[in-house]
PDB file of C-alpha atoms and ligand atoms in Angstrom:
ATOM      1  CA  UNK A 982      -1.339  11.351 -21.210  1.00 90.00           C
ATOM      2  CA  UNK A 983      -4.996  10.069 -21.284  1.00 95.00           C
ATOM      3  CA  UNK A 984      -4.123   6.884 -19.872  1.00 98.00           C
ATOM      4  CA  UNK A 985      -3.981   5.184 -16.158  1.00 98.00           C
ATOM      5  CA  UNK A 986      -2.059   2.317 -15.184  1.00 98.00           C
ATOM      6  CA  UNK A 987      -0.281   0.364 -12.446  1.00 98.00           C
ATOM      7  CA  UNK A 988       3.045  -1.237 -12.523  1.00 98.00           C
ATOM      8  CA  UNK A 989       4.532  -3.604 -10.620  1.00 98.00           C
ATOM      9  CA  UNK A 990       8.473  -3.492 -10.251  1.00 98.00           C
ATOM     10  CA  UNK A 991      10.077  -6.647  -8.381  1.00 98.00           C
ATOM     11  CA  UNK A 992      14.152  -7.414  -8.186  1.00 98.00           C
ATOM     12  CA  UNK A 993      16.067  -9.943  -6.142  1.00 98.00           C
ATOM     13  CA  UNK A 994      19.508  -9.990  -7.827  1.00 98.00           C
ATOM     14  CA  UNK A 995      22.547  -7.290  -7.326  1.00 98.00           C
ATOM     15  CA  UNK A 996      22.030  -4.014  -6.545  1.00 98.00           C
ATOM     16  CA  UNK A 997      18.383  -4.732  -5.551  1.00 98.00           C
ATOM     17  CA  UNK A 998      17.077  -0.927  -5.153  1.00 98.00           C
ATOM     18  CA  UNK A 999      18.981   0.685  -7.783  1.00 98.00           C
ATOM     19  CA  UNK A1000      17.294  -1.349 -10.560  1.00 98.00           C
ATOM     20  CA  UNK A1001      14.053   0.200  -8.996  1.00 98.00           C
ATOM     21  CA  UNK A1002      15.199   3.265  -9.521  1.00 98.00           C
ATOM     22  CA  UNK A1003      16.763   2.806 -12.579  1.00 98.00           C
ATOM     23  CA  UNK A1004      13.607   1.507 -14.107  1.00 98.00           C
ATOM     24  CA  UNK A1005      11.725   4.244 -12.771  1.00 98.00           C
ATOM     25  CA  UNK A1006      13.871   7.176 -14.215  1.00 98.00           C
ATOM     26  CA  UNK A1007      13.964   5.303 -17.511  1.00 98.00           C
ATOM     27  CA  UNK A1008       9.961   5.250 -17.759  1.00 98.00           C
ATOM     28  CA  UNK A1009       9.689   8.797 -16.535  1.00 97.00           C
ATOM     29  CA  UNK A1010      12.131  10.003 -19.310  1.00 97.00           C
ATOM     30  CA  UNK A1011      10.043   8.597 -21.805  1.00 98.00           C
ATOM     31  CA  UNK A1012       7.976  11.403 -23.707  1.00 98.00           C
ATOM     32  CA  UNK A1013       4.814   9.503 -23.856  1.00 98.00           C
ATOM     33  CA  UNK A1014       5.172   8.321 -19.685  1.00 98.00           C
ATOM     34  CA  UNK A1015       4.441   9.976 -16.632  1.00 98.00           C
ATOM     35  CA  UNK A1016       5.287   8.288 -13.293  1.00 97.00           C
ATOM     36  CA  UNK A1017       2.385  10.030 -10.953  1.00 96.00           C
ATOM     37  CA  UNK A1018       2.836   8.431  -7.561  1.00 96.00           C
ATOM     38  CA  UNK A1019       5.098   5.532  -6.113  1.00 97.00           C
ATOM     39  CA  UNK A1020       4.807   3.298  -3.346  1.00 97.00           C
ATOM     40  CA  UNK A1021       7.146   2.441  -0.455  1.00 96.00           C
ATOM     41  CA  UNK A1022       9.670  -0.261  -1.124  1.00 97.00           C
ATOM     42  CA  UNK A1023       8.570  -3.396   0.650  1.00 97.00           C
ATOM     43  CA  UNK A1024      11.241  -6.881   1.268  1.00 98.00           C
ATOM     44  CA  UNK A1025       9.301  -9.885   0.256  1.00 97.00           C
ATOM     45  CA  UNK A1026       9.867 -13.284   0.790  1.00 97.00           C
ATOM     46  CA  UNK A1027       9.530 -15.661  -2.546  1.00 96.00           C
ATOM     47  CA  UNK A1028       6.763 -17.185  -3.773  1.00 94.00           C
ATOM     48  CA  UNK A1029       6.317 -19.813  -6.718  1.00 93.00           C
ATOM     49  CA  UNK A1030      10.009 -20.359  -7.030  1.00 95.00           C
ATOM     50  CA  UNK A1031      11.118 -20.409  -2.919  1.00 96.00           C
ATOM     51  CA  UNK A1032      15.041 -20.722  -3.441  1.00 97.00           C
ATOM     52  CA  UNK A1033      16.125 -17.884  -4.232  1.00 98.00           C
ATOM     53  CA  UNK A1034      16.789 -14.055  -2.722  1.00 98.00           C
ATOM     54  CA  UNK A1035      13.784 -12.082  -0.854  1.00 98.00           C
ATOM     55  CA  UNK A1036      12.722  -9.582  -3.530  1.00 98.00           C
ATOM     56  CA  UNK A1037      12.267  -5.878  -3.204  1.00 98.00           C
ATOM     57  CA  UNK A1038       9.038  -5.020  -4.924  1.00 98.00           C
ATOM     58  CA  UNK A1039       6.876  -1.913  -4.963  1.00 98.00           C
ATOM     59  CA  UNK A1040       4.342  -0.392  -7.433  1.00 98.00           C
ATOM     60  CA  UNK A1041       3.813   2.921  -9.129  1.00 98.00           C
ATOM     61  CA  UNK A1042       1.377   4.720 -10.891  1.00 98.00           C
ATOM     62  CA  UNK A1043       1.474   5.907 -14.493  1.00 98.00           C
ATOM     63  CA  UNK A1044      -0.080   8.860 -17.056  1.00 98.00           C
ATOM     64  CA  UNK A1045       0.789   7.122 -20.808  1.00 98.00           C
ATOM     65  CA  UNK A1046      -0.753   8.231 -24.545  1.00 98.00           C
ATOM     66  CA  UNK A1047       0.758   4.527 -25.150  1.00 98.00           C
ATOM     67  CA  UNK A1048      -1.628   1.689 -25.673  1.00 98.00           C
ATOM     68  CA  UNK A1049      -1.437  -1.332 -23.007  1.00 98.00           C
ATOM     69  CA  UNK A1050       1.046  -3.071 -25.728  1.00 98.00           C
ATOM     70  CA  UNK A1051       3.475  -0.079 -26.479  1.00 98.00           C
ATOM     71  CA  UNK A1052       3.540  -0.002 -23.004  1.00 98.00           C
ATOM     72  CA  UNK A1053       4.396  -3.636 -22.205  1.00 98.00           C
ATOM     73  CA  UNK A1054       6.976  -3.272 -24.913  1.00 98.00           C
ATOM     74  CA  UNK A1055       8.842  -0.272 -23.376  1.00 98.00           C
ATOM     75  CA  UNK A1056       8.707  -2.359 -20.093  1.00 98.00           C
ATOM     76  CA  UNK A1057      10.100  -5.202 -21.797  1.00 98.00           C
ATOM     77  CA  UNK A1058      12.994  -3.324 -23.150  1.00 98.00           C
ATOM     78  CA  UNK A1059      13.580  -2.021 -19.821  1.00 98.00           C
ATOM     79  CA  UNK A1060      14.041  -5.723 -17.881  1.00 98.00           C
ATOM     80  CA  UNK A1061      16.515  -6.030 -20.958  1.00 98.00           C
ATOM     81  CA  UNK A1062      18.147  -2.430 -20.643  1.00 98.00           C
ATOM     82  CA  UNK A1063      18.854  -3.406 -17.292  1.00 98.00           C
ATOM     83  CA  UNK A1064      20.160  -6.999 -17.574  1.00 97.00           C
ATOM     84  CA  UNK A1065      16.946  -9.249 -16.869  1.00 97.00           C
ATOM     85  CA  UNK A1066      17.758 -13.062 -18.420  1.00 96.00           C
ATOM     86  CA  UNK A1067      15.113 -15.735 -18.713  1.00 88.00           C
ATOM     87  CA  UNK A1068      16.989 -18.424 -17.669  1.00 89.00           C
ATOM     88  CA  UNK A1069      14.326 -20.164 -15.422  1.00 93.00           C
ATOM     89  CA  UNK A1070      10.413 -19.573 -15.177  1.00 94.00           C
ATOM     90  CA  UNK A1071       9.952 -17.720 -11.539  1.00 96.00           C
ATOM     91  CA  UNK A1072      14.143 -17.434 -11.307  1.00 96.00           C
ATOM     92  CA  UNK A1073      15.819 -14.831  -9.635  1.00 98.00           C
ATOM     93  CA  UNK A1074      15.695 -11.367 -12.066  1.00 98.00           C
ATOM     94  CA  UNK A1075      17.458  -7.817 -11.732  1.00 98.00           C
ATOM     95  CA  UNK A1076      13.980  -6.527 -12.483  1.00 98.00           C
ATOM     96  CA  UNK A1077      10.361  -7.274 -13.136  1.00 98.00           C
ATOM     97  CA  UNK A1078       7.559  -4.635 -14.716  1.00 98.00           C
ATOM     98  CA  UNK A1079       4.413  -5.909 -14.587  1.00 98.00           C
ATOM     99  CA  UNK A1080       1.574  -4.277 -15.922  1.00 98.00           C
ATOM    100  CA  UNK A1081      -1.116  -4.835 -13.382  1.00 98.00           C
ATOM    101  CA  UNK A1082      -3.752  -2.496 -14.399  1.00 98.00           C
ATOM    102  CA  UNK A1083      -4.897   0.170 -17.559  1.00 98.00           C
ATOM    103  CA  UNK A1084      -7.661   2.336 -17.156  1.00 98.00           C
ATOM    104  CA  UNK A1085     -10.395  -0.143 -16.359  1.00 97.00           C
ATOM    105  CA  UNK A1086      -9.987  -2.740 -18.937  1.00 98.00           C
ATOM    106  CA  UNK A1087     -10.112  -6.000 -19.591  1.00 97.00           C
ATOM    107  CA  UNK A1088      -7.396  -6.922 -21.872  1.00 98.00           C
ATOM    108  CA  UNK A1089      -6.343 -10.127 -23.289  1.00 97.00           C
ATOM    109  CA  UNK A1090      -4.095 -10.524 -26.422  1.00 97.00           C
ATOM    110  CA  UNK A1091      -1.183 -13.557 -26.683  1.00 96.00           C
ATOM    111  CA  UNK A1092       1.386 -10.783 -25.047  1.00 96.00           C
ATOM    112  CA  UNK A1093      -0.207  -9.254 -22.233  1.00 98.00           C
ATOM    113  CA  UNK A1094      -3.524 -10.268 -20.391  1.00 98.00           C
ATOM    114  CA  UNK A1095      -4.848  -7.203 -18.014  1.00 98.00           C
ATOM    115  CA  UNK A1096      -5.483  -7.170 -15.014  1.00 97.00           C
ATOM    116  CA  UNK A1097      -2.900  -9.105 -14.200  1.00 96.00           C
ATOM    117  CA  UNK A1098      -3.544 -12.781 -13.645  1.00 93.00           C
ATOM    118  CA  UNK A1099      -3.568 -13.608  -9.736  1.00 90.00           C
ATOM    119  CA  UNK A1100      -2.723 -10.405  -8.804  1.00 94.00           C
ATOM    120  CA  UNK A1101      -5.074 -10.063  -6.451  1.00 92.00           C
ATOM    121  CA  UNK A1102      -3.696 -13.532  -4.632  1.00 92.00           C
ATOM    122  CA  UNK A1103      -0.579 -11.944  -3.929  1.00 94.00           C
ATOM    123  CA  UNK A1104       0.600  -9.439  -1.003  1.00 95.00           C
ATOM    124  CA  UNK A1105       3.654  -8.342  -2.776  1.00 97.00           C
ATOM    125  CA  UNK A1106       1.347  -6.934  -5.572  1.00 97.00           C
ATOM    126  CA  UNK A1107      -1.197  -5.881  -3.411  1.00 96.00           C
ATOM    127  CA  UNK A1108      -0.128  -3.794  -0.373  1.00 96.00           C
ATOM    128  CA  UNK A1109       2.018  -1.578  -2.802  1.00 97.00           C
ATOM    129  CA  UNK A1110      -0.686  -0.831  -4.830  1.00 97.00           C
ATOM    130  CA  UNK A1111      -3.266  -0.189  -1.771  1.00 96.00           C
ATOM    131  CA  UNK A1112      -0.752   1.840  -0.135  1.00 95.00           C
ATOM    132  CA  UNK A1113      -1.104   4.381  -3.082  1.00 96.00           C
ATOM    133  CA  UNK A1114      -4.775   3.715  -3.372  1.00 96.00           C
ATOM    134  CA  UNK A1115      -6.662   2.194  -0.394  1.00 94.00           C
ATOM    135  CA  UNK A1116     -10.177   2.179  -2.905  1.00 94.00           C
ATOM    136  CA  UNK A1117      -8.968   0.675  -5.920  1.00 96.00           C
ATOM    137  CA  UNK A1118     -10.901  -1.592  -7.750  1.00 95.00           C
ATOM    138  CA  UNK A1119     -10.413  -3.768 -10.324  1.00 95.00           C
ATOM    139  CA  UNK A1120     -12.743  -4.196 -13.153  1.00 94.00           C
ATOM    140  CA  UNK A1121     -15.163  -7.238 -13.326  1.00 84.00           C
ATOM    141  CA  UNK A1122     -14.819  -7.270  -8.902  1.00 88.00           C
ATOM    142  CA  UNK A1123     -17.691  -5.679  -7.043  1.00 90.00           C
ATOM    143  CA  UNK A1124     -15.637  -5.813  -3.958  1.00 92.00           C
ATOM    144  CA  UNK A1125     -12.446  -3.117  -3.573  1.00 95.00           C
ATOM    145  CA  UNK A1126      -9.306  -4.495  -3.358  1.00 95.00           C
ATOM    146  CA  UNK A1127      -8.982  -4.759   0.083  1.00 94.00           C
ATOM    147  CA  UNK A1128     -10.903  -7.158   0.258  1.00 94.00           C
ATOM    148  CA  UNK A1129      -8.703  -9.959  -0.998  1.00 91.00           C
ATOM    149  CA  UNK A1130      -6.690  -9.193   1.805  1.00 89.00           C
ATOM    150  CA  UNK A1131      -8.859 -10.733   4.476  1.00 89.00           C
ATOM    151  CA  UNK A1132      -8.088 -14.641   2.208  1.00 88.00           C
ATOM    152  CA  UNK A1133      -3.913 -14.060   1.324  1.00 87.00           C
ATOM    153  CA  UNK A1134      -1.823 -16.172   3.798  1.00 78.00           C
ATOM    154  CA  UNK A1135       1.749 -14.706   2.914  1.00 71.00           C
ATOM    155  CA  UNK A1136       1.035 -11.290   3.979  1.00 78.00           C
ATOM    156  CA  UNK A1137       3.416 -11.840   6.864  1.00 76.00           C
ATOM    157  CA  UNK A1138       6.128 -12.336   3.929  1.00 93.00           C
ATOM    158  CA  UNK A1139       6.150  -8.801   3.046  1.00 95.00           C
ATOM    159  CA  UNK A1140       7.970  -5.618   5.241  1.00 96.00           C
ATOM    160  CA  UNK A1141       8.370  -2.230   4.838  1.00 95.00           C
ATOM    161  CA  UNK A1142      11.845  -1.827   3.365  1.00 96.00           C
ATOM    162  CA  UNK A1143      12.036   1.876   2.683  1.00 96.00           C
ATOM    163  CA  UNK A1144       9.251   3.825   3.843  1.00 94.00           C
ATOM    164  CA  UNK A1145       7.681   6.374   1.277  1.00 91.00           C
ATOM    165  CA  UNK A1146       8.177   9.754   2.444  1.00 81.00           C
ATOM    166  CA  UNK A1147       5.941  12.794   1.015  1.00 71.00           C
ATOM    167  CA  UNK A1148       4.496  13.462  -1.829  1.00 69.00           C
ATOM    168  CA  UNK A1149       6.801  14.271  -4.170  1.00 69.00           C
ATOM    169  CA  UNK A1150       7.172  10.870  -6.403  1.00 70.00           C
ATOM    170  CA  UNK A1151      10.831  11.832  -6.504  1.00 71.00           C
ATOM    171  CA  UNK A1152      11.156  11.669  -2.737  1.00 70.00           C
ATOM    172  CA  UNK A1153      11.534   7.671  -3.134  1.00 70.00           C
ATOM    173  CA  UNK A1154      14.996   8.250  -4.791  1.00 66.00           C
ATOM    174  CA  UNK A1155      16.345  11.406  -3.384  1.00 66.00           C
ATOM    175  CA  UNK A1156      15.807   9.921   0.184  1.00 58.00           C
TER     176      UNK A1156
HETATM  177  C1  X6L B1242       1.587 -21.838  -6.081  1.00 91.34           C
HETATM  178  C2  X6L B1242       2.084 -21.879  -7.364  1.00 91.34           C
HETATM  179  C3  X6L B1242       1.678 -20.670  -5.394  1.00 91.34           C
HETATM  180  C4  X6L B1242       2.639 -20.761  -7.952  1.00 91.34           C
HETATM  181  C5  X6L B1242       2.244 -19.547  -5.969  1.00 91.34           C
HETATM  182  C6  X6L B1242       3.178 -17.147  -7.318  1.00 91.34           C
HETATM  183  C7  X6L B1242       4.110 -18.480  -9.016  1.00 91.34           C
HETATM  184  C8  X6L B1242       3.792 -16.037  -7.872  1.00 91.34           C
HETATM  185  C9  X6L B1242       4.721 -17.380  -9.564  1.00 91.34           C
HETATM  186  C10 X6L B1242       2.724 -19.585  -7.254  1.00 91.34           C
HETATM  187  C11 X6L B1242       3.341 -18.390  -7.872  1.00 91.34           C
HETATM  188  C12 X6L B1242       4.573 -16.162  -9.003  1.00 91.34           C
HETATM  189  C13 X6L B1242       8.076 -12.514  -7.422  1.00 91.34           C
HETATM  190  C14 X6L B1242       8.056 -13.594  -6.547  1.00 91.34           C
HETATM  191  C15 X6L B1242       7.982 -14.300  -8.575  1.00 91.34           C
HETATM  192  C16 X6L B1242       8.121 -11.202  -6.866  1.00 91.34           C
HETATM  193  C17 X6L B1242       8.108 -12.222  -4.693  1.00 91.34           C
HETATM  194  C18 X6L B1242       5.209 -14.933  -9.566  1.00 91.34           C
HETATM  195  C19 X6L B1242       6.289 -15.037 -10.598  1.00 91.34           C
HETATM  196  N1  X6L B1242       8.016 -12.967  -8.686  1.00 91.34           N
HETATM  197  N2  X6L B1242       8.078 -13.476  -5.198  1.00 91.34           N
HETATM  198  N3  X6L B1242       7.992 -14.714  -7.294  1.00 91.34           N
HETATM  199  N4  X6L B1242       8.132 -11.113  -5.503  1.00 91.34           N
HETATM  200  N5  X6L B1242       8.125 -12.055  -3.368  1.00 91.34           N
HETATM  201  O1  X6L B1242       8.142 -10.177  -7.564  1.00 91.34           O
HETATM  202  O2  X6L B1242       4.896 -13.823  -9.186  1.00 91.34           O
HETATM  203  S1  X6L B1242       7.861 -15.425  -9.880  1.00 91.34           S
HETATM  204 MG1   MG B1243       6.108 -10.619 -11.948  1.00 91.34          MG
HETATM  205 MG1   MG B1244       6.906 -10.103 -15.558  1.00 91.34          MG
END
């Protein structure tokens, strides 16, 4: 498990917080995936696309011997697993993994560009992953994340929804 990353989870359709779990036990269970810390759950109003449910969204922290692609590819099997449809470009989905960071690198291939484009424009993405790491900083920035903060308008889009309690990375979904 020589490898770091973040992922972003976001869901606006059915059972909202049990595809967050869901998604979360099915990464853990995988042999070559650790999930090492988890955010709270935060409500967030939507951007890009603006008619359609508030999502809940939240961000965890991986250990992986996968590379950034066998990793987007287990993620993508997991929207599936659990009933995502690409029906319209920023629709509504049962669930969203994201791949926001890997170690420090730059990565850009035709499947997966990392860091994650304009993730540091959004609050959603943001305060989750701040919340588990109030120093992070993304490769190619001289300034910590926090930073980008200070210039984000829709910050007052996104609440506390469940509250992380603990330490134990469990504690989200026994709670
Ligand atoms: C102008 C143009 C301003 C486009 C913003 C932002 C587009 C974000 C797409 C944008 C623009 C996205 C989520 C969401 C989506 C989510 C919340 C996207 C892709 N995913 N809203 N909208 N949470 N709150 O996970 O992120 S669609
Ligand atoms: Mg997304
Ligand atoms: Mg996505």
């Amino acid at each position: 498990m020589e490898n770091k990353a973040y992922i972003a989870l976001g869901s606006n359709l059915g059972d909202r917080f049990g595809y967050l779990v869901q998604a979360i036990l099915l990464l853990g269970s995988n042999e070559e995936i650790s999930v090492v810390n988890t955010s709270s759950v935060y409500e967030t109003d939507p951007v890009g696309y603006t008619d359609q449910n508030q999502f809940l969204n939240m961000a965890i922290q991986v250990e992986t011997s996968l590379g950034p692609v066998e990793l987007l590819d287990t993620c993508l099997e997991i929207e599936l697993k659990l009933g995502r449809k690409r029906e319209m470009k920023w629709g509504p989905r049962t669930l969203d993994l994201d791949i926001l960071l890997y170690n420090h690198e730059n990565i850009e291939t035709e499947k997966l560009t990392v860091p994650h484009p304009r993730m540091s424009e959004r609050a959603f993405v943001i305060l989750p992953l701040l919340e588990m790491d109030p120093n992070l900083k993304l490769p190619n920035m001289a300034e910590p994340l926090k930073k980008c903060l200070l210039s984000i308008p829709d910050r007052e889009g996104v609440r506390i929804w469940k509250q992380k309690n603990g330490e134990d990375v469990f504690a989200l979904i026994e709670s």
